[in-house]
Amino acid sequence: MLSHGNVITVSRGELLPANTEVLDGVDDLVELSYLNAPSVLHNLQYRYNHDIIYSKAGPVLLAFNPFKDVNIYGNDFFTAYKDKILDNPQVYAVADGAYNDMMKDGENQSIIISGESGSGKTKTAKFAMQYLASVGSQNCEMKSKLIQTSCILEAFGNAKTSRNCNSSRFGKLIDIHYNAEGTISSACIQTYLLEKSRVSQLCRGERSYHVFYQICAGAPPALKDMLNLKMSSEYKFLKQSGCLKINGVEDAHNFKVLVDAFDTLGISHQDQENVFHLLAAVLWLGNISFAVIDQEEHVELVADEASRTAARLMGCKIDDLKVVLSTNRIHNTAEPLKMQQATDKRDALATFVYESLFNWLMEEVNTSLKGDEQHTRHTISILDTYGFESLQEYELEGIHWKKVEFEDNQECLDIFEKKPMGLISILNEDSNSSKATNETFTENIKRHLSYNICFSCEKGAFRVRHYAQEVQYDASEMLEQNSDKLQFDTIQLLSSCKKPLNHSASGLMNQVQTTGQSVGAKFMDHLFKLIQEMENSKQHFIRCVKPNTKKLPGIYENDIVWEQLKCSQVMEIVQITKSRYPLRFTHQEFASRFGCILSKNISCMDPLSTSVAILQQHQIPPQIYQVGFTKLFFRGQVDVLENLRQEVLNGTRELENRFLGGRVLLDFHKLKIGIVTLQSFVRGENARKELNVLKKQTQGITPSSLNEHLTTVVHIQSVVRGWLARKHFNHLQQWKKSALDRSRSRRRSCSKNSDLKYLSEENVQFLPQNVEELQKRVVKAESLLSERDHENTALREQIREFEIRWLEYESKMKAIEQTWQSQMSSLQVNLAAAKKTLVSGITDVQIGRPDDSLSPNYYDSEDNISGIQTPAQMTPVRIGNSRRESNVISDTIDFLSKEFEQRKQHFDNDAKAVVNENPGRPPSKQIEDYKNLKKKFEMWKKEYNNRLREAKTRLVKGVHSESGDRQTRHWWGKLSKRGKERVV
């Protein structure tokens, strides 16, 4: 019974041994005890079902396409592999191994990625490049540029095929250059054989290059108007396959990402606009149509929107484009073309324009990635091809190993590249011959290659049996496709175009004039250079595998996987790995590398003896190595020897550092002693020279001349001291009269006095030779005194200004006091009026004045108080009530009167305090205090007036109430008399 439940019956001889469950899901297929197809497929399926998409087959990393996002990438995993926290199979591990080998051995590295379409080569290469860009980049700008190149390469070089939604339609080699410190210095991208026919010819269900659909969907309105862009369904080159969209892919969003990548790489906006012009021109060229003009079916270009727009975008005249695409110029004679010929010529022009744009864009990308190439030491290359290990070296070195049989593909290779009569050689020869036709080419290859068992030929086609399977080739158009040349009139049209096509046309014309390489010759040239570059580096292999043809996650088809493993000979690689010796050194290399860990003297030993002695001394097991005639072979890394070598090197470096440090310190002390000794000799010599000069000067001076000099000096000193004293006295008088701050002026005069005294005392000690210095000091003292005069003048001016401002402030304060007194007098008058009103009101009540209305003049404001008179007539009230209310109102008035006197005294004291508190205060501060005091007074005055009004209001209300009572009784009394009835 199989794992999926099916039951089959097989003979006992067909059964293969199975591995134990302990070995299920091992990282490396080499670890399997039984290596057969079912065991290998079961182990890979077990890992794939657990989302473990990476496995190892010896030196080859197997990468299964999961067709979904797997959470095994990003910064966390990057750090884990860099710090050796994780070591399980992964593309990061391969990239890290290549980087470490480069830094350790100083050797160029290459990561070779292979696999069929849809197996995930593009993604794998992108992850490897991201890791290498991050681990060796201290420049964030270079890292961003390197990562953004993938976006541009995919947009212009990838397309949807029947087997892959993002298939690379060109070969590429990415070289990342590092300096001695392991930092990226620059990078370069080489491209090979772009599938330019995809621009004009598509199979059903496929798409052209992604960038065409991106610009149609994501271009902004302004750009669309400039290029006259339509929807992708409007262009024949794009709609011919019936596939315009990819599920899950947003072309509009990818166009914005592409523009961001252009900006990151420093491609100018003008160049970007030129790129978009060419893309639109290619699309409009595909829409150009032709009309038959005669009975011989000759055609002419139709002057419609497509032709006019294409001519405008290319920068040429529509008439010139019409002539080139409708005719074929041979020896200055224009021959009209038929429909198929004109269509082919149109398509050839469109494909050439796109190819030229692609090549120009790669040059711009490489220019942006060109950094500090002068300091480049090593290179890591990423390539999507495959290679196998050479096993002949074991036999030449006399190494005993179990030989693994695998199918040789040499006969198939001889069909293509054997000289002088290989397929490519015959194709190039017939392409350069004017008499060759497709029929003669087919006959030639049949005659020269029919002996090969991998070759078979039939009419108009031939078959080649490759290692994987047999492939049929159509020979009907091989000669034309191999020549890959534009006609001369087309080249002239392109050279006459305005920007941005002139650089492409001129480059092509130079290429046509200088070289005549065919497509096959270019391919062989690139291939040989590539092989040579790979042979000069250490290879790391990644084999991408597509688990199913449906491109769905979680589906594992054994037949599909097994075919891919067979094509890449994974089983043979694992068997070779089990029996091979991947690590090898020449005897000289091994002795030089590990000779430092040998305790014996190796100066008299040859390299082979030294190597054997090292292996025996450190007891390396014989089963993991073999000694050849010129080399040593190891099955794996010799960690023991490497660790011992590293310890010795570390100890040697420490000893060297200490020794060099001691030598430097000793040399420093010797140099210091020598410098000090030299300085002492120089000082002594200088002192002796000065002493001799002084002796000669002393001997030349006579006593009489010395007395004359002293007399002159004393006379000068006396004159200077007198002049300084007079100056000092005059300035003291001026300072006493004009200085505002006496203490400060005293300190200044004292300091000047001390300076002058210091100068006068110093002058006494002058010698004859210092007379000139004394004169300089006199001049300096005069300038100092002049400066002080100017300072005193400025101080006097400031004092005058302060006096004027003080007078102004005094006048302002007097005005404020007058205002204050007038307002206080007003309040006194108001209070007296209130008292008078109260007394007169009480008197009227007691004597019973006749009833009358109150005066309309009420105490509405302080301005009206002094002029208000008491009411002329009051109605009599009851004596008892009026007395009580009069007493209350009288108390209130007395309280207000007392408060007025107290507040008046209080404010007078505050005003005097402001003036007398600190006479030396600035006037501005005093004015500010007066303003604050006035504000307090205004607030109290307002409050006091309010209370005074309330008291008068109460008084008026009491009079009115009593008057009303009297009138009421009087009215009823009169009514009782009329009715002769007394009503009490």
CSV table of N, CA and C in Angstrom, one decimal, residues 173-280:
chain,number,residue,atom,x,y,z
A,173,LEU,N,23.9,37.8,-15.8
A,173,LEU,CA,25.0,37.5,-14.9
A,173,LEU,C,25.2,38.8,-14.0
A,174,ILE,N,25.0,38.7,-12.7
A,174,ILE,CA,25.1,39.8,-11.8
A,174,ILE,C,26.4,39.7,-11.1
A,175,ASP,N,27.3,40.6,-11.3
A,175,ASP,CA,28.6,40.7,-10.6
A,175,ASP,C,28.6,41.7,-9.5
A,176,ILE,N,28.8,41.3,-8.3
A,176,ILE,CA,28.9,42.2,-7.1
A,176,ILE,C,30.3,42.3,-6.7
A,177,HIS,N,30.9,43.4,-6.8
A,177,HIS,CA,32.4,43.6,-6.5
A,177,HIS,C,32.5,44.1,-5.0
A,178,TYR,N,33.5,43.5,-4.4
A,178,TYR,CA,33.8,43.9,-3.0
A,178,TYR,C,35.3,44.3,-2.9
A,179,ASN,N,35.5,45.2,-1.9
A,179,ASN,CA,36.9,45.6,-1.6
A,179,ASN,C,37.5,44.7,-0.6
A,180,ALA,N,38.7,45.1,-0.1
A,180,ALA,CA,39.4,44.2,0.8
A,180,ALA,C,38.7,44.0,2.1
A,181,GLU,N,37.9,45.0,2.6
A,181,GLU,CA,37.2,44.9,3.8
A,181,GLU,C,35.9,44.1,3.7
A,182,GLY,N,35.5,43.7,2.5
A,182,GLY,CA,34.3,43.0,2.3
A,182,GLY,C,33.1,43.9,2.1
A,183,THR,N,33.3,45.1,1.8
A,183,THR,CA,32.2,46.1,1.5
A,183,THR,C,32.0,46.2,0.0
A,184,ILE,N,30.8,46.3,-0.4
A,184,ILE,CA,30.5,46.4,-1.8
A,184,ILE,C,31.1,47.7,-2.4
A,185,SER,N,31.9,47.6,-3.4
A,185,SER,CA,32.4,48.8,-4.1
A,185,SER,C,31.7,49.2,-5.3
A,186,SER,N,31.2,48.2,-6.1
A,186,SER,CA,30.4,48.4,-7.3
A,186,SER,C,29.7,47.2,-7.7
A,187,ALA,N,29.0,47.2,-8.8
A,187,ALA,CA,28.3,46.1,-9.3
A,187,ALA,C,28.1,46.2,-10.8
A,188,CYS,N,27.8,45.1,-11.5
A,188,CYS,CA,27.7,45.2,-12.9
A,188,CYS,C,26.7,44.0,-13.3
A,189,ILE,N,25.8,44.3,-14.3
A,189,ILE,CA,24.9,43.3,-14.8
A,189,ILE,C,25.1,43.1,-16.3
A,190,GLN,N,25.4,41.8,-16.6
A,190,GLN,CA,25.5,41.4,-18.0
A,190,GLN,C,24.3,40.6,-18.5
A,191,THR,N,23.8,41.0,-19.6
A,191,THR,CA,22.6,40.3,-20.1
A,191,THR,C,23.0,39.5,-21.4
A,192,TYR,N,22.2,38.4,-21.7
A,192,TYR,CA,22.5,37.6,-22.8
A,192,TYR,C,21.2,37.2,-23.5
A,193,LEU,N,21.2,37.4,-24.9
A,193,LEU,CA,20.2,36.9,-25.8
A,193,LEU,C,18.8,37.2,-25.3
A,194,LEU,N,18.4,38.5,-25.3
A,194,LEU,CA,17.0,38.8,-25.0
A,194,LEU,C,16.1,38.3,-26.1
A,195,GLU,N,15.0,37.7,-25.7
A,195,GLU,CA,14.0,37.1,-26.6
A,195,GLU,C,13.2,38.3,-27.2
A,196,LYS,N,13.8,39.0,-28.2
A,196,LYS,CA,13.1,40.1,-28.8
A,196,LYS,C,11.9,39.8,-29.6
A,197,SER,N,11.8,38.6,-30.1
A,197,SER,CA,10.7,38.2,-31.0
A,197,SER,C,9.4,38.2,-30.2
A,198,ARG,N,9.5,38.2,-28.9
A,198,ARG,CA,8.3,38.2,-28.0
A,198,ARG,C,7.6,39.6,-28.2
A,199,VAL,N,8.3,40.6,-28.6
A,199,VAL,CA,7.6,41.9,-28.8
A,199,VAL,C,6.5,41.9,-29.8
A,200,SER,N,6.7,41.2,-30.9
A,200,SER,CA,5.8,41.2,-32.0
A,200,SER,C,5.0,39.8,-32.2
A,201,GLN,N,5.5,38.8,-31.6
A,201,GLN,CA,4.9,37.4,-31.8
A,201,GLN,C,4.6,36.8,-30.4
A,202,LEU,N,3.4,36.4,-30.2
A,202,LEU,CA,3.0,35.8,-28.9
A,202,LEU,C,2.2,34.6,-29.2
A,203,CYS,N,2.4,33.5,-28.3
A,203,CYS,CA,1.6,32.3,-28.4
A,203,CYS,C,0.3,32.6,-27.6
A,204,ARG,N,-0.7,31.8,-27.8
A,204,ARG,CA,-1.9,31.9,-27.1
A,204,ARG,C,-1.8,31.7,-25.6
A,205,GLY,N,-2.4,32.6,-24.8
A,205,GLY,CA,-2.3,32.6,-23.4
A,205,GLY,C,-1.0,33.2,-22.8
A,206,GLU,N,-0.2,33.7,-23.6
A,206,GLU,CA,1.1,34.4,-23.1
A,206,GLU,C,0.9,35.9,-23.2
A,207,ARG,N,1.9,36.6,-22.6
A,207,ARG,CA,1.9,38.0,-22.6
A,207,ARG,C,3.3,38.5,-23.1
A,208,SER,N,3.4,39.7,-23.6
A,208,SER,CA,4.6,40.3,-23.9
A,208,SER,C,5.3,40.8,-22.6
A,209,TYR,N,6.3,41.6,-22.7
A,209,TYR,CA,7.0,42.0,-21.5
A,209,TYR,C,6.1,42.9,-20.6
A,210,HIS,N,6.3,42.7,-19.3
A,210,HIS,CA,5.4,43.3,-18.3
A,210,HIS,C,5.3,44.8,-18.5
A,211,VAL,N,6.4,45.5,-18.9
A,211,VAL,CA,6.4,47.0,-18.9
A,211,VAL,C,5.3,47.5,-19.8
A,212,PHE,N,4.9,46.8,-20.9
A,212,PHE,CA,3.9,47.3,-21.8
A,212,PHE,C,2.5,47.4,-21.1
A,213,TYR,N,2.2,46.4,-20.3
A,213,TYR,CA,0.9,46.4,-19.6
A,213,TYR,C,0.9,47.4,-18.4
A,214,GLN,N,2.1,47.5,-17.9
A,214,GLN,CA,2.2,48.5,-16.7
A,214,GLN,C,2.0,49.9,-17.1
A,215,ILE,N,2.6,50.3,-18.3
A,215,ILE,CA,2.5,51.7,-18.7
A,215,ILE,C,1.1,52.0,-19.2
A,216,CYS,N,0.4,51.0,-19.8
A,216,CYS,CA,-1.0,51.2,-20.2
A,216,CYS,C,-1.9,51.4,-19.0
A,217,ALA,N,-1.6,50.6,-17.9
A,217,ALA,CA,-2.5,50.6,-16.8
A,217,ALA,C,-2.2,51.7,-15.8
A,218,GLY,N,-0.9,52.1,-15.6
A,218,GLY,CA,-0.5,52.9,-14.5
A,218,GLY,C,0.0,54.3,-14.9
A,219,ALA,N,0.1,54.6,-16.2
A,219,ALA,CA,0.6,55.9,-16.5
A,219,ALA,C,-0.4,57.0,-16.1
A,220,PRO,N,0.1,58.1,-15.6
A,220,PRO,CA,-0.8,59.2,-15.2
A,220,PRO,C,-1.4,59.9,-16.4
A,221,PRO,N,-2.5,60.6,-16.2
A,221,PRO,CA,-3.3,61.2,-17.4
A,221,PRO,C,-2.4,62.1,-18.2
A,222,ALA,N,-1.5,62.9,-17.6
A,222,ALA,CA,-0.7,63.8,-18.4
A,222,ALA,C,0.2,63.0,-19.4
A,223,LEU,N,0.8,61.9,-18.8
A,223,LEU,CA,1.7,61.1,-19.7
A,223,LEU,C,0.9,60.3,-20.8
A,224,LYS,N,-0.3,59.9,-20.5
A,224,LYS,CA,-1.1,59.2,-21.5
A,224,LYS,C,-1.5,60.2,-22.6
A,225,ASP,N,-1.8,61.4,-22.2
A,225,ASP,CA,-2.1,62.4,-23.3
A,225,ASP,C,-0.9,62.7,-24.1
A,226,MET,N,0.3,62.8,-23.5
A,226,MET,CA,1.5,63.1,-24.3
A,226,MET,C,1.8,61.9,-25.3
A,227,LEU,N,1.6,60.7,-24.8
A,227,LEU,CA,2.0,59.5,-25.7
A,227,LEU,C,0.8,59.0,-26.4
A,228,ASN,N,-0.4,59.6,-26.2
A,228,ASN,CA,-1.6,59.1,-26.9
A,228,ASN,C,-1.8,57.6,-26.6
A,229,LEU,N,-1.7,57.3,-25.3
A,229,LEU,CA,-1.8,55.9,-24.8
A,229,LEU,C,-3.2,55.5,-24.7
A,230,LYS,N,-3.5,54.2,-25.1
A,230,LYS,CA,-4.8,53.6,-24.9
A,230,LYS,C,-4.7,52.5,-24.0
A,231,MET,N,-5.8,51.8,-23.8
A,231,MET,CA,-5.8,50.5,-23.0
A,231,MET,C,-5.0,49.5,-23.7
A,232,SER,N,-4.5,48.5,-23.0
A,232,SER,CA,-3.7,47.5,-23.6
A,232,SER,C,-4.5,46.7,-24.7
A,233,SER,N,-5.8,46.6,-24.5
A,233,SER,CA,-6.6,45.9,-25.5
A,233,SER,C,-6.7,46.5,-26.8
A,234,GLU,N,-6.2,47.8,-26.9
A,234,GLU,CA,-6.3,48.5,-28.2
A,234,GLU,C,-5.0,48.3,-29.1
A,235,TYR,N,-4.0,47.5,-28.6
A,235,TYR,CA,-2.8,47.3,-29.3
A,235,TYR,C,-2.7,45.9,-29.8
A,236,LYS,N,-2.4,45.8,-31.1
A,236,LYS,CA,-2.3,44.4,-31.7
A,236,LYS,C,-1.2,43.6,-31.2
A,237,PHE,N,-0.1,44.2,-30.9
A,237,PHE,CA,1.0,43.4,-30.3
A,237,PHE,C,0.6,42.7,-29.0
A,238,LEU,N,-0.3,43.3,-28.2
A,238,LEU,CA,-0.6,42.8,-26.9
A,238,LEU,C,-1.9,42.0,-26.9
A,239,LYS,N,-2.8,42.3,-27.7
A,239,LYS,CA,-4.1,41.5,-27.7
A,239,LYS,C,-4.1,40.3,-28.5
A,240,GLN,N,-3.1,40.0,-29.3
A,240,GLN,CA,-3.1,38.9,-30.2
A,240,GLN,C,-3.1,37.5,-29.5
A,241,SER,N,-2.6,37.5,-28.2
A,241,SER,CA,-2.6,36.3,-27.5
A,241,SER,C,-3.8,36.0,-26.7
A,242,GLY,N,-4.7,37.0,-26.5
A,242,GLY,CA,-5.9,36.8,-25.8
A,242,GLY,C,-5.7,36.9,-24.3
A,243,CYS,N,-4.5,37.3,-23.8
A,243,CYS,CA,-4.2,37.3,-22.4
A,243,CYS,C,-3.6,38.7,-22.1
A,244,LEU,N,-4.4,39.5,-21.3
A,244,LEU,CA,-4.0,40.9,-21.0
A,244,LEU,C,-3.7,41.1,-19.5
A,245,LYS,N,-4.1,40.2,-18.7
A,245,LYS,CA,-4.0,40.3,-17.2
A,245,LYS,C,-3.5,39.0,-16.6
A,246,ILE,N,-2.8,39.2,-15.4
A,246,ILE,CA,-2.4,38.0,-14.6
A,246,ILE,C,-3.1,38.1,-13.3
A,247,ASN,N,-3.6,37.0,-12.9
A,247,ASN,CA,-4.4,36.9,-11.6
A,247,ASN,C,-3.4,37.3,-10.5
A,248,GLY,N,-3.9,38.2,-9.6
A,248,GLY,CA,-3.1,38.6,-8.5
A,248,GLY,C,-2.0,39.6,-8.8
A,249,VAL,N,-1.9,40.1,-10.0
A,249,VAL,CA,-0.9,41.1,-10.4
A,249,VAL,C,-1.5,42.4,-10.7
A,250,GLU,N,-1.1,43.5,-10.0
A,250,GLU,CA,-1.6,44.8,-10.2
A,250,GLU,C,-0.6,45.6,-11.1
A,251,ASP,N,-0.9,45.7,-12.4
A,251,ASP,CA,0.1,46.3,-13.3
A,251,ASP,C,0.2,47.8,-13.0
A,252,ALA,N,-0.9,48.5,-12.6
A,252,ALA,CA,-0.8,49.9,-12.3
A,252,ALA,C,0.1,50.2,-11.1
A,253,HIS,N,0.0,49.4,-10.1
A,253,HIS,CA,0.9,49.5,-8.9
A,253,HIS,C,2.3,49.2,-9.3
A,254,ASN,N,2.6,48.2,-10.2
A,254,ASN,CA,3.9,47.9,-10.5
A,254,ASN,C,4.6,49.0,-11.4
A,255,PHE,N,3.7,49.8,-12.1
A,255,PHE,CA,4.3,50.9,-12.8
A,255,PHE,C,4.8,52.0,-11.9
A,256,LYS,N,4.1,52.2,-10.8
A,256,LYS,CA,4.6,53.2,-9.8
A,256,LYS,C,5.9,52.7,-9.2
A,257,VAL,N,6.0,51.3,-8.9
A,257,VAL,CA,7.2,50.8,-8.3
A,257,VAL,C,8.3,50.9,-9.3
A,258,LEU,N,8.1,50.8,-10.6
A,258,LEU,CA,9.1,50.9,-11.6
A,258,LEU,C,9.6,52.3,-11.7
A,259,VAL,N,8.7,53.3,-11.6
A,259,VAL,CA,9.2,54.7,-11.6
A,259,VAL,C,10.0,55.0,-10.3
A,260,ASP,N,9.6,54.5,-9.2
A,260,ASP,CA,10.5,54.6,-8.0
A,260,ASP,C,11.8,54.0,-8.2
A,261,ALA,N,11.9,52.9,-8.8
A,261,ALA,CA,13.2,52.2,-9.1
A,261,ALA,C,14.1,53.1,-10.0
A,262,PHE,N,13.5,53.7,-11.0
A,262,PHE,CA,14.2,54.7,-11.8
A,262,PHE,C,14.8,55.8,-11.0
A,263,ASP,N,14.0,56.4,-10.1
A,263,ASP,CA,14.4,57.5,-9.3
A,263,ASP,C,15.6,57.0,-8.4
A,264,THR,N,15.4,55.8,-7.8
A,264,THR,CA,16.5,55.3,-6.9
A,264,THR,C,17.8,55.2,-7.6
A,265,LEU,N,17.8,54.7,-8.8
A,265,LEU,CA,19.0,54.5,-9.6
A,265,LEU,C,19.5,55.8,-10.2
A,266,GLY,N,18.8,56.9,-10.0
A,266,GLY,CA,19.3,58.2,-10.5
A,266,GLY,C,19.1,58.4,-12.0
A,267,ILE,N,18.1,57.7,-12.6
A,267,ILE,CA,17.8,58.0,-14.0
A,267,ILE,C,16.9,59.2,-14.1
A,268,SER,N,17.3,60.2,-14.8
A,268,SER,CA,16.6,61.5,-14.8
A,268,SER,C,15.2,61.4,-15.4
A,269,HIS,N,14.4,62.4,-15.1
A,269,HIS,CA,13.0,62.4,-15.5
A,269,HIS,C,13.0,62.5,-17.1
A,270,GLN,N,13.9,63.2,-17.6
A,270,GLN,CA,13.9,63.4,-19.1
A,270,GLN,C,14.2,62.0,-19.7
A,271,ASP,N,15.2,61.3,-19.2
A,271,ASP,CA,15.5,59.9,-19.7
A,271,ASP,C,14.3,59.0,-19.5
A,272,GLN,N,13.6,59.1,-18.4
A,272,GLN,CA,12.4,58.3,-18.2
A,272,GLN,C,11.3,58.6,-19.2
A,273,GLU,N,11.2,59.9,-19.5
A,273,GLU,CA,10.2,60.3,-20.5
A,273,GLU,C,10.6,59.7,-21.9
A,274,ASN,N,11.9,59.7,-22.2
A,274,ASN,CA,12.3,59.1,-23.5
A,274,ASN,C,12.1,57.6,-23.5
A,275,VAL,N,12.2,56.9,-22.4
A,275,VAL,CA,11.9,55.5,-22.3
A,275,VAL,C,10.5,55.3,-22.6
A,276,PHE,N,9.6,56.0,-22.0
A,276,PHE,CA,8.2,55.9,-22.2
A,276,PHE,C,7.8,56.2,-23.6
A,277,HIS,N,8.4,57.2,-24.3
A,277,HIS,CA,8.2,57.5,-25.7
A,277,HIS,C,8.5,56.3,-26.5
A,278,LEU,N,9.6,55.6,-26.3
A,278,LEU,CA,9.9,54.4,-27.1
A,278,LEU,C,9.0,53.3,-26.9
A,279,LEU,N,8.6,53.1,-25.6
A,279,LEU,CA,7.6,52.0,-25.4
A,279,LEU,C,6.3,52.2,-26.1
A,280,ALA,N,5.8,53.5,-26.1
A,280,ALA,CA,4.6,53.8,-26.8
A,280,ALA,C,4.8,53.7,-28.3
